[in-house]
Coordinates of C-alpha atoms in Angstrom, one line a residue:
X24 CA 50.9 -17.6 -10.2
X25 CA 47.9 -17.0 -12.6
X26 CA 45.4 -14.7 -12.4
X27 CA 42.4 -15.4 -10.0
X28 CA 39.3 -13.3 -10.4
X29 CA 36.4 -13.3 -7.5
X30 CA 34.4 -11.0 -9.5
X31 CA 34.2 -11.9 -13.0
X32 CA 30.6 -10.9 -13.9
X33 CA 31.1 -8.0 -12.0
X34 CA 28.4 -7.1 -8.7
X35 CA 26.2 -9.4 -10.0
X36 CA 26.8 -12.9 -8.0
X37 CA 27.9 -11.2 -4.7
X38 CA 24.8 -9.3 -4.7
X39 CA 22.8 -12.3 -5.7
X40 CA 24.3 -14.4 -3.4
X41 CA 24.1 -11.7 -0.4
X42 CA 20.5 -11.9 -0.9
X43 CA 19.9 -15.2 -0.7
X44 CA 22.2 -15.6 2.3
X45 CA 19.5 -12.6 4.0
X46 CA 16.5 -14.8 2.8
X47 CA 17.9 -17.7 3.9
X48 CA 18.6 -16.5 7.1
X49 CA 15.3 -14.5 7.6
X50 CA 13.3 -17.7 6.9
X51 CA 15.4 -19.8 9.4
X52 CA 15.6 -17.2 12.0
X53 CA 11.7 -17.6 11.6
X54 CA 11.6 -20.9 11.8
X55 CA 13.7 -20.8 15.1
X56 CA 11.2 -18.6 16.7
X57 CA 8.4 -21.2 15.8
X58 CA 10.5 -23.5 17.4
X59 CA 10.7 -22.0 21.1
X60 CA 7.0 -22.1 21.2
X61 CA 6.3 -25.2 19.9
X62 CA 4.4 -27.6 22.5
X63 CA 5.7 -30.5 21.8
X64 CA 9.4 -32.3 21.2
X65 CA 7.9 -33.2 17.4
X66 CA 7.2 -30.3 16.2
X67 CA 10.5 -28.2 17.5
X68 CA 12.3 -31.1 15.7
X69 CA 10.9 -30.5 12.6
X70 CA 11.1 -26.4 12.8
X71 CA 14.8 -27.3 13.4
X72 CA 15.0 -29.2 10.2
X73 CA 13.2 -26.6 8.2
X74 CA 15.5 -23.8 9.9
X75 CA 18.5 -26.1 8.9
X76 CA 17.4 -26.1 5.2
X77 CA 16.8 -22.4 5.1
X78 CA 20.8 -21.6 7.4
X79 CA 22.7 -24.4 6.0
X80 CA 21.0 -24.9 2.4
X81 CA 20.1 -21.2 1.9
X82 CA 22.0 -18.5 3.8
X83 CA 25.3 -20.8 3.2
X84 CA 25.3 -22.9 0.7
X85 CA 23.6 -21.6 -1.9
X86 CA 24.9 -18.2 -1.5
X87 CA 28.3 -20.1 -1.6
X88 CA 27.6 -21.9 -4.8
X89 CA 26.6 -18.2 -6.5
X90 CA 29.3 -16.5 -5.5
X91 CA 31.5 -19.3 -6.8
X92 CA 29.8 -18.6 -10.2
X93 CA 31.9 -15.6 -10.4
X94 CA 34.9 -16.9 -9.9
X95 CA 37.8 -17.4 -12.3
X96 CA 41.4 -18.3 -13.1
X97 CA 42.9 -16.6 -16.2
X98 CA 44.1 -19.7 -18.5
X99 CA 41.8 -21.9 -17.1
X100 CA 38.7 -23.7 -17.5
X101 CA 37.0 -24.6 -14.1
X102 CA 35.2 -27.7 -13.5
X103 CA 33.2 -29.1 -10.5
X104 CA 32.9 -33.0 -8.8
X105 CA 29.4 -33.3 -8.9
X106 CA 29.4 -35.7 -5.9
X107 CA 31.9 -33.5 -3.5
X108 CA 29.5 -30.2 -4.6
X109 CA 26.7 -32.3 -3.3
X110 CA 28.1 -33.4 -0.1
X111 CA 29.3 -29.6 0.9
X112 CA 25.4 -28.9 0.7
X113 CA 24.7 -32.3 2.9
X114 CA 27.6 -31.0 5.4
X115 CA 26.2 -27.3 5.8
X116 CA 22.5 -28.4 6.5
X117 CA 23.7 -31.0 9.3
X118 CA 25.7 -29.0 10.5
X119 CA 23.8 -26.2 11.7
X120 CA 21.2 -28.5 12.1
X121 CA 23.5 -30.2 15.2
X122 CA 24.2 -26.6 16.1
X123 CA 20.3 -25.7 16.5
X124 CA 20.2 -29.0 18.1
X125 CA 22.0 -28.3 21.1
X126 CA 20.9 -24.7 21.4
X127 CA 17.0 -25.1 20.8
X128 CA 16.6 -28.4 22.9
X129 CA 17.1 -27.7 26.8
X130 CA 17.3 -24.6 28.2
X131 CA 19.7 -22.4 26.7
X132 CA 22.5 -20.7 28.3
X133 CA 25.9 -19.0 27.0
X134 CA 28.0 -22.7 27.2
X135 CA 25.4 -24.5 24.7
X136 CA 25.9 -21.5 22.7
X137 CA 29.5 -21.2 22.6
X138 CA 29.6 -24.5 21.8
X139 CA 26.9 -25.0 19.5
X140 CA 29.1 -21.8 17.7
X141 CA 32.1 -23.4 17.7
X142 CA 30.6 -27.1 16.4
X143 CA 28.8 -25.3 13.5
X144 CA 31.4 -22.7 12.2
X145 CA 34.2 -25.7 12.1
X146 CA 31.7 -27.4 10.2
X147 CA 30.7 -24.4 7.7
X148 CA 34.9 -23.6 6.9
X149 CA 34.7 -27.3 6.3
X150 CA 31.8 -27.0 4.0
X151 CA 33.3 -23.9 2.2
X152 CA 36.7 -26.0 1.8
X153 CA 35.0 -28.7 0.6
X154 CA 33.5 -27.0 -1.9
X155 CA 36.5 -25.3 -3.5
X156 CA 38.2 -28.9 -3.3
X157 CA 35.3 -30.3 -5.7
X158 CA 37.0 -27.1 -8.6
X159 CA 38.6 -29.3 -10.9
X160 CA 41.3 -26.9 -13.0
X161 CA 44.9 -27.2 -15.1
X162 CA 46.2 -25.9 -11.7
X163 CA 48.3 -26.7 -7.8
X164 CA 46.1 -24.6 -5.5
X165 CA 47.6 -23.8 -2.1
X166 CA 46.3 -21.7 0.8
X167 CA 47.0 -18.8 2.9
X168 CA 47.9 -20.2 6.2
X169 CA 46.7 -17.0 7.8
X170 CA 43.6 -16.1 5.6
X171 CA 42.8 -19.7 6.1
X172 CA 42.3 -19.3 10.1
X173 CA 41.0 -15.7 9.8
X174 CA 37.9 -17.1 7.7
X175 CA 37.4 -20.2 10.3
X176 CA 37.1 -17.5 12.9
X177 CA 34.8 -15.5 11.3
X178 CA 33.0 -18.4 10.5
X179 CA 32.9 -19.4 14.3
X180 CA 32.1 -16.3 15.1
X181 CA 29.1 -15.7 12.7
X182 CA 27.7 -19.1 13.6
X183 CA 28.1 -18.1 17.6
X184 CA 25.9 -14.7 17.2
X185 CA 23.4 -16.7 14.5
X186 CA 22.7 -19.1 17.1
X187 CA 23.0 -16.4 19.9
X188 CA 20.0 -14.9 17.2
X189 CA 17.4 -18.3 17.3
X190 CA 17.4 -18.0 20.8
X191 CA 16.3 -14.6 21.7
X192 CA 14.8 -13.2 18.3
X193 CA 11.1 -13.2 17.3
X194 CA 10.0 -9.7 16.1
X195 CA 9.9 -9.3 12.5
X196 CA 12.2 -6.1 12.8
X197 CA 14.8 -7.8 14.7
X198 CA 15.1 -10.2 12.5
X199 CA 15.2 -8.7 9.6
X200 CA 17.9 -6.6 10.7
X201 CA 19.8 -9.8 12.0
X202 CA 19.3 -11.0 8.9
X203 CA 21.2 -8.2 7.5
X204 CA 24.0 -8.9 9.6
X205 CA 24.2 -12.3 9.0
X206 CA 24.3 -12.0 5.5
X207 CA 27.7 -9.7 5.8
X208 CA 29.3 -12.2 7.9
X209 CA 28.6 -15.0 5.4
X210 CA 30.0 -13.5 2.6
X211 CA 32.7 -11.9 4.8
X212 CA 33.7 -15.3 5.4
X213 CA 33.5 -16.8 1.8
X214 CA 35.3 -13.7 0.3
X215 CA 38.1 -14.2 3.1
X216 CA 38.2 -18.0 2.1
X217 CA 38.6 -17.5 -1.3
X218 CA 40.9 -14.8 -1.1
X219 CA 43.1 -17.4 0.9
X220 CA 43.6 -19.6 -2.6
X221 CA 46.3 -19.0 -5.1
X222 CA 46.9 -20.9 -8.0
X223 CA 49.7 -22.1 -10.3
X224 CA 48.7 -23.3 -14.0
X225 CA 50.5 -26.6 -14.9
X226 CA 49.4 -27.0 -18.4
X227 CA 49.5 -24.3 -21.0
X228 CA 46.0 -25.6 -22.4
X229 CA 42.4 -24.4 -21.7
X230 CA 41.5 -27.4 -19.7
X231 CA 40.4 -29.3 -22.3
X232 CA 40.8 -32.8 -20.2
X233 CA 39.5 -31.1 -16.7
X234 CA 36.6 -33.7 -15.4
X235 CA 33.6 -32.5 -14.1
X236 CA 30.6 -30.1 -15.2
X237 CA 30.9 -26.6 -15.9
X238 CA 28.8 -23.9 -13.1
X239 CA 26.8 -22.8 -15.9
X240 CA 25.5 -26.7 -16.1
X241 CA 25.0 -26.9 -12.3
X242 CA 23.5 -23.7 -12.3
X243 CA 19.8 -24.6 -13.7
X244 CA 19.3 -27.9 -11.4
X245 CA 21.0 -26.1 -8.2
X246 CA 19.1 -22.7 -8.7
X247 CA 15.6 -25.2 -9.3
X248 CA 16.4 -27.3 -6.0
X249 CA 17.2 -23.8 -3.9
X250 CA 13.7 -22.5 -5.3
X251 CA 11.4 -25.5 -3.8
X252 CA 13.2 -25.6 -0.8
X253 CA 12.6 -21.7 -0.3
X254 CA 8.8 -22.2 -1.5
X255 CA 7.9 -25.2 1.2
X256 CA 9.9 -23.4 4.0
X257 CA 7.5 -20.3 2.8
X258 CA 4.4 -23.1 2.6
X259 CA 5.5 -24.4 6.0
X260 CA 5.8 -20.8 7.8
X261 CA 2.2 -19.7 6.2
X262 CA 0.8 -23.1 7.2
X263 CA 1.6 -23.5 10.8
X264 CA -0.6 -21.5 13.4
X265 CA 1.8 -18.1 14.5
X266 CA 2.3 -17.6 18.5
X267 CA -0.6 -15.2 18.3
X268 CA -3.4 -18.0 16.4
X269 CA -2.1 -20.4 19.1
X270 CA -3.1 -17.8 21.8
X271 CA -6.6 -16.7 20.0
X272 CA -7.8 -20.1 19.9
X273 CA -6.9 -21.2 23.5
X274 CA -8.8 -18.1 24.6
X275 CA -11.8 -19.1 22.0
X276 CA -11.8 -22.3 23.9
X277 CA -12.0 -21.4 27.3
X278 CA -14.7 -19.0 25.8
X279 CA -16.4 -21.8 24.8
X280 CA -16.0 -24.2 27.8
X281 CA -17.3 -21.0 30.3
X282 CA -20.6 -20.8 28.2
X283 CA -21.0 -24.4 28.0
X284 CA -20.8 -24.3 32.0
X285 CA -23.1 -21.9 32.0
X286 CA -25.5 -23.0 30.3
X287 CA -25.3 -26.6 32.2
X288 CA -25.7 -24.5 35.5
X289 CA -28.9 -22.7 33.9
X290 CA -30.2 -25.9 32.7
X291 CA -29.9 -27.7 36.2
X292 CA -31.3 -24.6 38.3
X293 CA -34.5 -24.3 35.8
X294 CA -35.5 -28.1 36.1
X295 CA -38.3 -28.7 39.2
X296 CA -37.6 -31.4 41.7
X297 CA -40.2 -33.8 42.1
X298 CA -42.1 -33.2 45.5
X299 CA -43.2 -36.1 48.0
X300 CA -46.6 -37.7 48.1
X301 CA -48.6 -36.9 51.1
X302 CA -51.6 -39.1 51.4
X303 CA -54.8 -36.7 52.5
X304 CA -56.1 -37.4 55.9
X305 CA -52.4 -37.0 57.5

């Protein structure tokens, strides 16, 4: 078996990709507490899109792609599918987008969330799979049976208690410190993924006839995407009235209607009524 390495440059891309799995996860956990008090069915659509963006594209996916930066195989060069890299970013966003579905539309109750849990940590092992099949290497990779299922459960598990988190969340403390968490348990589970993976060379060269493009030439066009999503989920969450605007202005409102009313009433009481005609002599 070669040599695999999870940590080649060191702390560097776990700690880079731990924080953006916290910003990702702060911004969607936001996002999800615009959406219970939105008014209307369009707009808790669309904070459930923006929330998917920031979980799936953010918090897992790119945090995925970082840590992969630092991964290596001694003997090895290590290539990616361009088109299976991209589709493992499509599959985490609708994932947890069907997962914030089911939980933020209806009332919600332990069985959507169970369920919602289960649906969206299947789906985010199956988008951190996916992503290790697009690594095209001089190599047979096989798996850990048991690693394999102890990182779908944690993946089940995290996704359970994130959308357990949308639900009942919406003080900027709390969340921050949920964010914390779920940072840990994304990580926990791409770590225990990877460290499912072994990896037997089959050619004694470098890799010189591996297809694909390098990390270093996804990195620039990946870290530019994650970087425009992250500013217009900022943009949108800066944008859009908070619970407590909403609330001001309604009371501004009835403000206003009361001394509109008031001033009709005034208007009406100070106006004299024309008197009847009495002819003189009667």
């Amino acid at each position: 078996m070669a040599d695999v390495h999870h940590f080649t440059h060191g702390l560097v891309t776990p700690g880079v990709a731990y924080a953006l799995s916290i910003l990702g996860s702060t911004l969607g956990l936001i996002c999800t507490a615009r959406m219970r008090t939105a008014t209307t069915g369009k707009q808790r659509f669309w904070w459930i899109v923006l929330a998917a963006w920031a979980l799936g594209g953010t918090a897992i996916w790119a945090m995925h792609f970082m840590a992969m930066l630092g991964f290596s195989v001694t003997g090895a060069q290590i290539r990616y599918e361009i088109l299976r890299t991209a589709v493992s970013a499509l599959v985490a966003i609708v994932v947890v987008g069907l997962g914030l579905w089911i939980v933020g539309f209806g009332r919600p109750n332990v069985g959507r969330i169970v369920v919602g849990g289960i649906f969206t940590g299947v789906g985010v092992a199956g988008m951190h799979y996916l992503g290790m099949f697009a690594m095209r290497l001089d190599g047979d990779v096989s798996y850990d049976t048991g690693l394999v299922a102890a990182s779908v459960v944690i993946a089940i598990v995290a996704a359970t208690v994130a959308l357990w988190f949308t639900v009942v969340l919406s003080k900027p403390l709390a969340i921050a410190g949920a964010a914390l968490l779920m940072g840990v348990a994304v990580c926990g589970m791409h770590y225990t993924g990877m460290a499912a993976m072994s990896v037997r060379l089959t050619a004694p060269t470098l890799g010189s006839g591996v297809g694909g493009a390098s990390a270093a030439n996804l990195l620039v066009p990946i870290g530019v995407l994650v970087l425009l999503v992250i500013g217009g989920l900022v943009f949108a969450i800066g944008a859009a009235p908070t619970p407590e605007d909403l609330a001001a202005r309604e009371y501004l409102d009835r403000v206003q209607a009361a001394r509109e009313d008031a001033a009709i009433g005034t208007q009406r009481g100070t106006v004299r009524r024309p008197t009847a005609f009495t002819p003189r002599g009667k």
